[in-house]
Every structure is written in C-alpha cells, then in structure tokens.
Short mmCIF file of C-alpha atoms and ligand atoms in Angstrom, two decimals:
data_model
loop_
_atom_site.label_atom_id
_atom_site.label_comp_id
_atom_site.label_asym_id
_atom_site.label_seq_id
_atom_site.Cartn_x
_atom_site.Cartn_y
_atom_site.Cartn_z
CA MET A 1279 40.81 109.26 137.86
CA VAL A 1280 37.37 110.27 137.12
CA VAL A 1281 34.57 111.82 140.19
CA VAL A 1282 31.40 110.83 139.64
CA MET A 1283 29.18 113.74 142.02
CA ALA A 1284 25.99 112.45 143.44
CA ALA A 1285 22.71 113.96 141.43
CA GLU A 1286 21.98 115.89 144.58
CA ALA A 1287 25.69 117.32 144.80
CA THR A 1288 25.72 121.31 144.88
CA ALA A 1289 27.67 123.52 143.07
CA SER A 1290 30.13 123.94 146.23
CA GLU A 1291 30.87 120.41 146.68
CA VAL A 1292 31.64 120.52 143.04
CA ASP A 1293 33.86 123.64 143.50
CA HIS A 1294 35.37 121.85 146.94
CA VAL A 1295 35.93 119.15 145.19
CA VAL A 1296 38.06 120.96 142.43
CA ASN A 1297 39.78 122.86 144.64
CA VAL A 1298 41.42 120.04 146.77
CA VAL A 1299 43.20 118.30 143.67
CA GLN A 1300 43.91 121.91 142.34
CA GLU A 1301 45.97 122.37 146.17
CA ALA A 1302 47.67 118.90 146.24
CA GLY A 1303 49.16 120.04 141.93
CA GLY A 1304 46.60 118.08 140.25
CA GLU A 1305 44.03 119.50 137.47
CA ALA A 1306 40.36 118.68 137.34
CA PHE A 1307 37.93 119.08 134.52
CA VAL A 1308 34.20 119.31 135.19
CA SER A 1309 31.65 118.00 133.05
CA ARG A 1310 27.86 118.92 134.13
CA GLY A 1311 25.73 115.96 133.14
CA GLU A 1312 21.91 116.33 132.93
CA PHE A 1313 21.89 113.85 136.08
CA ALA A 1314 25.74 114.55 137.68
CA ALA A 1315 28.75 116.27 137.37
CA ILE A 1316 31.63 114.43 136.52
CA ILE A 1317 35.24 115.55 136.94
CA GLY A 1318 38.37 114.38 135.10
CA LEU A 1319 41.41 114.39 137.33
CA SER A 1320 44.85 114.27 135.99
CA GLY A 1321 48.36 114.68 137.64
CA ASP A 1322 49.91 112.59 140.54
CA ILE A 1323 46.91 110.11 140.34
CA GLU A 1324 48.51 107.91 142.56
CA ARG A 1325 49.22 110.74 145.50
CA PHE A 1326 45.96 111.85 144.79
CA ALA A 1327 44.72 108.41 145.52
CA ALA A 1328 46.78 107.89 148.50
CA THR A 1329 46.02 110.59 150.31
CA LEU A 1330 43.39 112.80 149.29
CA ASN A 1331 40.31 110.36 150.23
CA LEU A 1332 38.30 111.85 147.81
CA PRO A 1333 35.20 109.18 148.20
CA SER A 1334 34.48 110.47 151.45
CA LEU A 1335 34.70 114.19 150.11
CA PRO A 1336 30.58 115.68 150.82
CA GLY A 1337 28.65 115.41 146.89
CA VAL A 1338 31.19 112.21 146.11
CA ALA A 1339 28.84 109.44 144.68
CA ASP A 1340 31.76 107.30 143.52
CA VAL A 1341 35.51 107.74 142.60
CA VAL A 1342 36.42 105.82 139.37
CA ARG A 1343 40.17 104.45 139.24
CA THR A 1344 41.07 102.14 135.77
CA SER A 1345 44.06 101.31 134.12
CA VAL A 1346 42.27 102.09 130.86
CA PRO A 1347 41.64 105.68 128.93
CA TYR A 1348 38.05 104.63 128.60
CA LYS A 1349 37.04 104.65 132.13
CA LEU A 1350 33.12 104.80 132.64
CA VAL A 1351 32.73 102.09 130.01
CA SER A 1352 35.16 100.55 131.40
CA ARG A 1353 34.38 96.81 132.36
CA GLU A 1354 36.75 97.38 135.53
CA HIS A 1355 34.44 100.14 136.16
CA ARG A 1356 31.54 98.27 136.15
CA HIS A 1357 32.43 94.17 136.28
CA GLU A 1358 29.00 93.26 135.22
CA ARG A 1359 27.55 93.88 131.58
CA SER A 1360 24.95 96.04 130.79
CA VAL A 1361 21.63 95.85 129.93
CA ILE A 1362 19.97 99.04 127.90
CA ARG A 1363 16.47 99.56 127.55
CA VAL A 1364 14.99 101.04 124.56
CA ALA A 1365 11.51 101.86 125.79
CA GLY A 1366 11.54 98.93 127.61
CA VAL A 1367 13.14 96.39 125.12
CA PRO A 1368 16.14 95.10 126.40
CA ILE A 1369 19.79 94.56 125.13
CA GLY A 1370 21.87 92.88 127.03
CA PRO A 1371 23.77 89.40 127.88
CA ASP A 1372 20.98 87.19 127.95
CA THR A 1373 18.87 88.38 124.96
CA LEU A 1374 19.17 88.93 121.46
CA THR A 1375 17.92 91.68 119.83
CA VAL A 1376 17.11 92.27 116.30
CA ILE A 1377 16.62 95.58 114.51
CA ALA A 1378 15.32 96.14 111.10
CA GLY A 1379 13.60 98.42 108.94
CA PRO A 1380 14.60 100.57 105.79
CA CYS A 1381 18.01 102.47 105.91
CA ALA A 1382 16.04 105.63 104.94
CA VAL A 1383 12.51 106.80 105.58
CA GLU A 1384 11.38 107.36 102.34
CA THR A 1385 7.37 107.20 102.28
CA PRO A 1386 4.62 106.34 104.73
CA GLU A 1387 3.98 103.35 102.84
CA GLN A 1388 7.62 101.90 102.35
CA THR A 1389 8.45 102.54 106.17
CA LEU A 1390 4.91 100.77 107.30
CA ALA A 1391 5.75 98.11 105.12
CA ALA A 1392 9.22 97.62 106.57
CA ALA A 1393 8.08 97.71 109.57
CA ARG A 1394 5.70 95.14 109.02
CA MET A 1395 8.64 93.01 107.35
CA ALA A 1396 10.90 93.77 109.85
CA ARG A 1397 7.98 92.39 113.14
CA ALA A 1398 8.42 89.00 110.27
CA ALA A 1399 11.94 88.66 110.71
CA GLY A 1400 12.03 88.78 114.44
CA ALA A 1401 12.66 92.30 115.26
CA SER A 1402 11.61 94.23 118.27
CA LEU A 1403 13.18 97.47 117.01
CA LEU A 1404 12.40 99.91 114.09
CA ARG A 1405 15.58 101.12 112.44
CA GLY A 1406 15.15 104.05 109.59
CA GLY A 1407 17.09 107.58 109.31
CA ALA A 1408 15.29 110.49 108.58
CA PHE A 1409 19.19 112.08 108.26
CA LYS A 1410 20.93 110.46 106.42
CA GLN A 1411 25.09 111.01 106.15
CA ARG A 1412 25.95 110.44 102.72
CA THR A 1413 29.36 110.20 100.92
CA SER A 1414 27.82 111.94 98.37
CA PRO A 1415 26.56 115.75 98.24
CA TYR A 1416 24.23 114.75 95.43
CA ALA A 1417 22.75 111.42 97.29
CA PHE A 1418 19.49 111.60 99.32
CA GLN A 1419 19.79 113.08 102.49
CA GLY A 1420 16.65 111.85 104.19
CA LEU A 1421 13.29 113.61 104.44
CA GLY A 1422 14.32 115.36 107.99
CA GLU A 1423 11.39 116.12 110.75
CA VAL A 1424 8.89 114.64 108.30
CA GLY A 1425 10.74 111.70 108.39
CA LEU A 1426 10.60 111.32 111.82
CA LYS A 1427 6.73 111.80 111.83
CA ILE A 1428 6.61 109.43 109.34
CA LEU A 1429 8.25 106.87 112.07
CA ALA A 1430 6.28 107.62 114.97
CA ASP A 1431 3.08 107.10 113.12
CA VAL A 1432 4.45 103.88 112.06
CA ARG A 1433 5.31 103.32 115.99
CA ALA A 1434 2.09 103.93 116.77
CA GLU A 1435 0.13 101.59 114.05
CA THR A 1436 3.05 98.51 114.35
CA GLY A 1437 4.40 98.84 118.63
CA LEU A 1438 8.10 99.12 117.90
CA PRO A 1439 10.28 101.32 119.39
CA VAL A 1440 12.34 103.50 117.23
CA VAL A 1441 16.46 103.81 116.30
CA THR A 1442 16.89 106.57 114.45
CA GLU A 1443 20.61 108.84 113.32
CA VAL A 1444 21.07 112.15 114.41
CA VAL A 1445 23.71 113.87 112.24
CA ASP A 1446 24.32 116.92 113.62
CA GLN A 1447 24.79 118.65 117.00
CA ARG A 1448 21.44 121.31 116.04
CA ASP A 1449 19.21 118.70 115.36
CA VAL A 1450 19.57 116.73 118.88
CA ASP A 1451 16.60 117.85 120.24
CA LEU A 1452 14.55 117.59 117.60
CA VAL A 1453 15.37 114.06 117.12
CA THR A 1454 14.86 113.21 120.87
CA THR A 1455 11.53 114.26 120.84
CA TYR A 1456 10.41 111.36 118.14
CA ALA A 1457 13.75 108.65 119.03
CA ASP A 1458 14.10 106.28 121.54
CA MET A 1459 17.27 105.85 120.63
CA LEU A 1460 19.28 107.95 119.44
CA GLN A 1461 21.87 106.34 116.51
CA VAL A 1462 25.38 107.97 115.48
CA GLY A 1463 26.55 106.80 112.50
CA ALA A 1464 30.14 105.93 111.81
CA ARG A 1465 31.13 109.01 110.28
CA ASN A 1466 30.55 110.78 113.07
CA MET A 1467 31.95 108.26 115.88
CA GLN A 1468 34.50 111.26 116.45
CA ASN A 1469 32.21 114.41 116.12
CA PHE A 1470 32.63 115.02 120.11
CA PRO A 1471 30.42 118.18 120.03
CA LEU A 1472 27.92 115.97 118.84
CA LEU A 1473 28.82 112.90 120.85
CA GLN A 1474 28.63 114.88 123.66
CA ALA A 1475 24.80 116.32 123.08
CA VAL A 1476 23.46 112.77 122.61
CA GLY A 1477 25.18 112.51 126.09
CA ALA A 1478 22.85 114.85 127.60
CA ALA A 1479 19.61 114.18 125.49
CA GLY A 1480 18.31 111.12 127.92
CA LYS A 1481 17.78 108.49 125.65
CA PRO A 1482 19.60 105.73 124.71
CA VAL A 1483 22.46 105.92 122.25
CA MET A 1484 23.46 103.48 119.57
CA LEU A 1485 26.90 104.16 118.33
CA LYS A 1486 28.25 102.82 115.98
CA ARG A 1487 32.47 102.34 114.98
CA GLY A 1488 33.66 104.84 112.32
CA LEU A 1489 35.41 103.35 109.31
CA SER A 1490 38.98 103.21 110.49
CA ALA A 1491 38.29 103.30 113.91
CA THR A 1492 40.43 101.50 116.49
CA ILE A 1493 38.19 99.72 118.98
CA GLU A 1494 40.15 101.94 122.03
CA GLU A 1495 39.04 105.12 120.06
CA TRP A 1496 35.31 103.57 118.98
CA LEU A 1497 35.71 103.00 123.40
CA MET A 1498 36.51 106.32 123.83
CA ALA A 1499 33.85 108.02 121.60
CA ALA A 1500 31.43 105.85 123.82
CA GLU A 1501 33.28 107.61 126.88
CA TYR A 1502 32.53 111.31 125.34
CA ILE A 1503 28.79 110.27 125.88
CA ALA A 1504 29.09 108.59 129.16
CA GLN A 1505 30.46 111.43 130.36
CA ARG A 1506 27.67 113.52 130.05
CA GLY A 1507 25.90 111.39 132.69
CA ASN A 1508 24.67 108.83 129.88
CA LEU A 1509 25.68 105.43 130.29
CA ASP A 1510 22.62 103.69 128.36
CA ILE A 1511 25.09 103.48 125.24
CA VAL A 1512 24.51 100.09 122.73
CA LEU A 1513 27.68 99.73 120.38
CA CYS A 1514 27.53 98.48 117.04
CA GLU A 1515 30.05 96.71 114.83
CA ARG A 1516 29.54 97.67 110.89
CA GLY A 1517 32.36 96.84 109.54
CA ILE A 1518 35.41 98.70 109.13
CA ARG A 1519 37.78 99.62 105.95
CA THR A 1520 40.48 97.10 104.79
CA PHE A 1521 41.89 96.78 101.33
CA GLU A 1522 39.07 94.03 100.59
CA SER A 1523 36.78 95.18 97.54
CA ALA A 1524 34.97 92.17 97.16
CA THR A 1525 32.74 93.37 100.36
CA ARG A 1526 31.74 97.32 101.59
CA ASN A 1527 33.49 96.92 104.79
CA THR A 1528 34.77 93.89 106.68
CA LEU A 1529 33.08 92.73 109.35
CA ASP A 1530 35.25 92.78 112.62
CA ILE A 1531 33.88 89.74 114.21
CA SER A 1532 36.78 89.46 116.65
CA ALA A 1533 35.72 93.15 117.79
CA VAL A 1534 32.58 91.82 119.30
CA PRO A 1535 34.14 89.42 121.95
CA ILE A 1536 37.15 92.31 122.53
CA ALA A 1537 35.07 94.98 122.64
CA GLN A 1538 32.74 93.00 125.56
CA ARG A 1539 35.22 92.04 127.76
CA LEU A 1540 37.33 95.67 127.83
CA SER A 1541 33.79 97.07 128.37
CA HIS A 1542 30.75 96.25 130.38
CA LEU A 1543 28.30 97.85 127.41
CA PRO A 1544 26.16 95.53 124.67
CA VAL A 1545 27.60 95.51 121.52
CA ILE A 1546 25.54 94.37 118.29
CA VAL A 1547 26.57 93.64 114.64
CA ASP A 1548 25.33 95.49 111.65
CA PRO A 1549 25.63 92.99 108.68
CA SER A 1550 23.87 94.99 106.26
CA HIS A 1551 26.25 98.00 106.15
CA SER A 1552 29.23 95.53 106.70
CA GLY A 1553 28.88 93.29 103.94
CA GLY A 1554 26.77 95.81 101.79
CA ARG A 1555 25.57 93.09 99.95
CA ARG A 1556 22.25 91.24 100.39
CA ASP A 1557 23.25 87.52 100.24
CA LEU A 1558 25.86 88.41 103.04
CA VAL A 1559 23.39 89.30 105.64
CA LEU A 1560 22.74 85.84 106.79
CA PRO A 1561 25.87 84.34 106.72
CA LEU A 1562 26.71 87.45 108.66
CA SER A 1563 24.19 87.36 111.24
CA ARG A 1564 24.76 83.57 111.43
CA ALA A 1565 28.23 84.83 112.62
CA ALA A 1566 27.31 87.76 114.94
CA ILE A 1567 25.04 85.33 116.75
CA ALA A 1568 27.61 83.07 117.01
CA VAL A 1569 30.43 85.14 118.24
CA GLY A 1570 28.20 86.93 121.06
CA ALA A 1571 26.27 89.81 119.44
CA ASP A 1572 23.96 91.35 121.83
CA GLY A 1573 22.05 91.77 118.62
CA ILE A 1574 21.96 92.41 114.85
CA ILE A 1575 20.59 95.30 113.19
CA VAL A 1576 19.42 94.81 109.42
CA ASP A 1577 18.18 96.63 106.55
CA VAL A 1578 14.91 95.54 104.79
CA HIS A 1579 12.90 97.14 102.07
CA PRO A 1580 9.71 96.16 100.15
CA HIS A 1581 11.36 97.33 96.96
CA PRO A 1582 14.71 97.35 96.95
CA GLU A 1583 15.38 97.77 93.42
CA THR A 1584 13.64 101.42 93.97
CA ALA A 1585 15.49 101.92 97.47
CA ARG A 1586 16.95 105.81 97.59
CA CYS A 1587 19.64 104.14 99.79
CA ASP A 1588 21.08 100.83 100.13
CA GLY A 1589 19.01 98.61 98.18
CA PRO A 1590 21.41 96.49 97.44
CA GLN A 1591 22.22 95.42 101.31
CA ALA A 1592 18.45 95.44 101.98
CA LEU A 1593 16.95 91.76 102.96
CA ILE A 1594 13.34 91.09 100.90
CA GLU A 1595 10.37 89.49 101.62
CA GLN A 1596 11.71 85.81 100.75
CA ASP A 1597 14.70 86.70 103.11
CA LEU A 1598 12.99 87.25 106.32
CA ARG A 1599 11.14 83.72 107.63
CA GLU A 1600 15.06 82.52 107.35
CA LEU A 1601 16.20 85.67 109.43
CA ALA A 1602 13.97 85.12 112.11
CA SER A 1603 14.24 80.91 112.24
CA VAL A 1604 18.23 81.89 112.76
CA ALA A 1605 17.56 84.41 115.30
CA HIS A 1606 14.83 82.14 116.91
CA HIS A 1607 17.35 78.42 116.46
CA LEU A 1608 20.25 80.36 117.54
CA SER A 1609 19.45 82.54 120.18
CA PRO A 1610 19.00 79.26 122.81
CA LEU A 1611 22.14 77.83 121.77
CA VAL A 1612 24.48 80.60 122.94
CA GLY A 1613 22.17 81.31 126.27
CA ARG A 1614 20.26 83.91 125.03
CA THR A 1615 16.58 84.73 124.49
CA LEU A 1616 15.15 86.27 121.45
CA THR A 1617 13.49 89.57 122.50
CA PRO A 1618 10.01 89.58 121.58
CA ALA A 1619 8.25 92.63 119.92
CA PRO A 1620 6.23 94.85 122.21
CA ALA A 1621 2.68 94.81 121.41
CA PRO A 1622 1.21 96.80 118.73
CA GLY A 1623 -1.03 99.21 120.09
CA PRO A 1624 -0.43 102.53 122.18
CA ARG A 1625 1.87 102.76 124.62
C1 LIG B 622 23.16 103.48 108.94
O1 LIG B 622 23.12 102.72 109.69
O2 LIG B 622 21.94 103.88 108.18
C2 LIG B 622 24.64 103.99 108.51
C3 LIG B 622 24.64 105.15 107.22
O3 LIG B 622 25.28 103.28 108.59
P1 LIG B 622 27.19 103.66 109.00
O4 LIG B 622 26.55 104.96 109.66
O5 LIG B 622 27.90 102.52 109.95
O6 LIG B 622 27.77 103.63 107.48
MN1 LIG B 623 22.45 102.70 104.33
#
C-alpha cells in the first residue's frame, strides 16, 4: 500500500501519517519527490485499510492499494493507459511515435545529417547518445557535454526534441538541462540510485528493459522512478538475452502487450538494439507496430561504415522511405495516428 501526499502537504502532515501507521504496528517509508511525498507502507495492510481510514487524514491525496508489487505504474492504480508528452510530442495509446537518430553523437555534421534522416523516416523525436555505456572500456564512451551541445544545436535547427541517455547519477542535472527525455539504458535498469535521480529530475524518462530482466523487474525499476514523483515514463523493449546467437538480442514481442496490460505506461520497441542487424530493423518494426507498440526507436546513420558505435544496425538513406511508409500505412490499421514532427525553428 502506498500513500500519496498532496503537493501542498506539510511535513507535519507527513509525520502524522507515519505516526498513525507506526502506532498501528506497521512500517512507513517516506520518499520525498520533487512534487509530492510518497509513503510506502508494510505490515498488516488489511487492518490499515479497514481501521485507519488513511484517505481522510490531512494532506493525503491518494491511497493506492494494489495486489501487485509495482503500485504507481500498475494498471490497477490507473485504469486508463497514459499519454506521455515529450516537449509536446505525445507517446500513448492513440498514436504511433517514431524516435530515430544515431546511436552516438559523433560530430555536428553526422548528428545533423542523422536528424534529417530521422525526419525523412517519419520520426518526431531525435535520439542520440552523448554518454554511452559500452560493454568494452576500450570502446567509444561518447562526447559527454560536447555531445549534448551538439544535440541542442541540432534540435534548434530541425525542431526535433531530444531523447538522450544518462548513464551516471552524477550527470543527471547536466543531461536534464539539455534533454527533452532522459534515457536509462538496459545495463542501468537496476541502477537504483540513478532511477531515483531521474525520478526527481522533472523530465520524462525512457526506461529500457534490462538484458536479463523479467517484465516484473522492469516494472519495479519503473516504480523506483514513479516513487520519486515522476510518472512520465515510457518503457522500451529492446530485446533480451537468450541462447539464440543469430541476433544481438531476442526481441520479446509478447512483452509489449503484457507490459501494457500490467502497466498504464506507454511501451515502445527498439528494433535496432534487439536485432542488431540492419536487415531486421524493418521487419521488426512492422512486428512492433502490429503487436500494438506505442512507438519505435531506431538507429540511423549517414555513414554506418565509419560509425563509432553500432554501425551494422543503423538504417541508411535508402531505408528511410520504407520506414516512413511502414509507419504511415500501418498506424491507421492499428487504430493510431502517426505522430507528426514538430515544425522546425525556435520553440
Ligand atoms: C542505446 O539505445 O543507445 C543503447 C545503448 O541501448 P541499450 O541500453 O538498450 O543497449
Ligand atoms: Mn547503440
């Protein structure tokens, strides 16, 4: 059970709820998010619910009682599926949102060219990593703040809001000043201090599923973000590790409808990091749209042969028209509108 305090609740109202619960023999864990305090309760939940009348205590906005361990992100808590807005661009049940861009920001020219490719492919958001989390310590780790500045310049030029990864809790403030949406990568899905920090950052978060994470673990990771007061979370299925070696990862397509049934959060698919092969990106994109994904996120690169990261999975110029056509033609068949790109120019 979780008690959500009103934004204007005072510290003494929070203390009062804690005291009431402790006097009844329970435990209360207070988490102070940017917008509101959230109190997690454990102990004899049935008795708390029956006798304490928590919703009537001063300062209490909501009492969330669900049978699942992830509370705030669960469909039991919020029946309607959520729409998350990234600088005004919607991701949700009525739309299909395409996010595209380079795996990593390398140069201003490469990033601008990739952003133009993204627009041509029907994308409304630009992806691109300035901080990269790489399996090898010898691989390109990203340009850091220089890369963030390039992304901001390219956003100003193309109008595409920016989705970019934050890999370290210490960089959350920095990345938040540039990003429109923060990405938490697969390898960081259970980096709990990072999840809490992005939960307090006040920007939407895209949470990738961990390489070996169950759907429940993925939703619990989202709960860490939500528990800090940020429910603007988009889940991203990016393939999981299996015995199969023909693909980089195995796209778990059934995770999309399952996560959508268990959680009200939007679920998108990354066909680039799951297949790891350019020739699979379009077929997997079709599968993702057909299964009901709320969006896709794809790698594009003007010169994949020289890419410093993930060149073999990046779409090239010749693929863009087909991706745009897939997104345009399939979205109405699944009852969705393709999210248009914001107009170029200053916001
Ligand atoms: C990425 O999207 O750039 C990335 C590193 O993906 P993942 O965390 O899913 O491996
Ligand atoms: Mn990549």
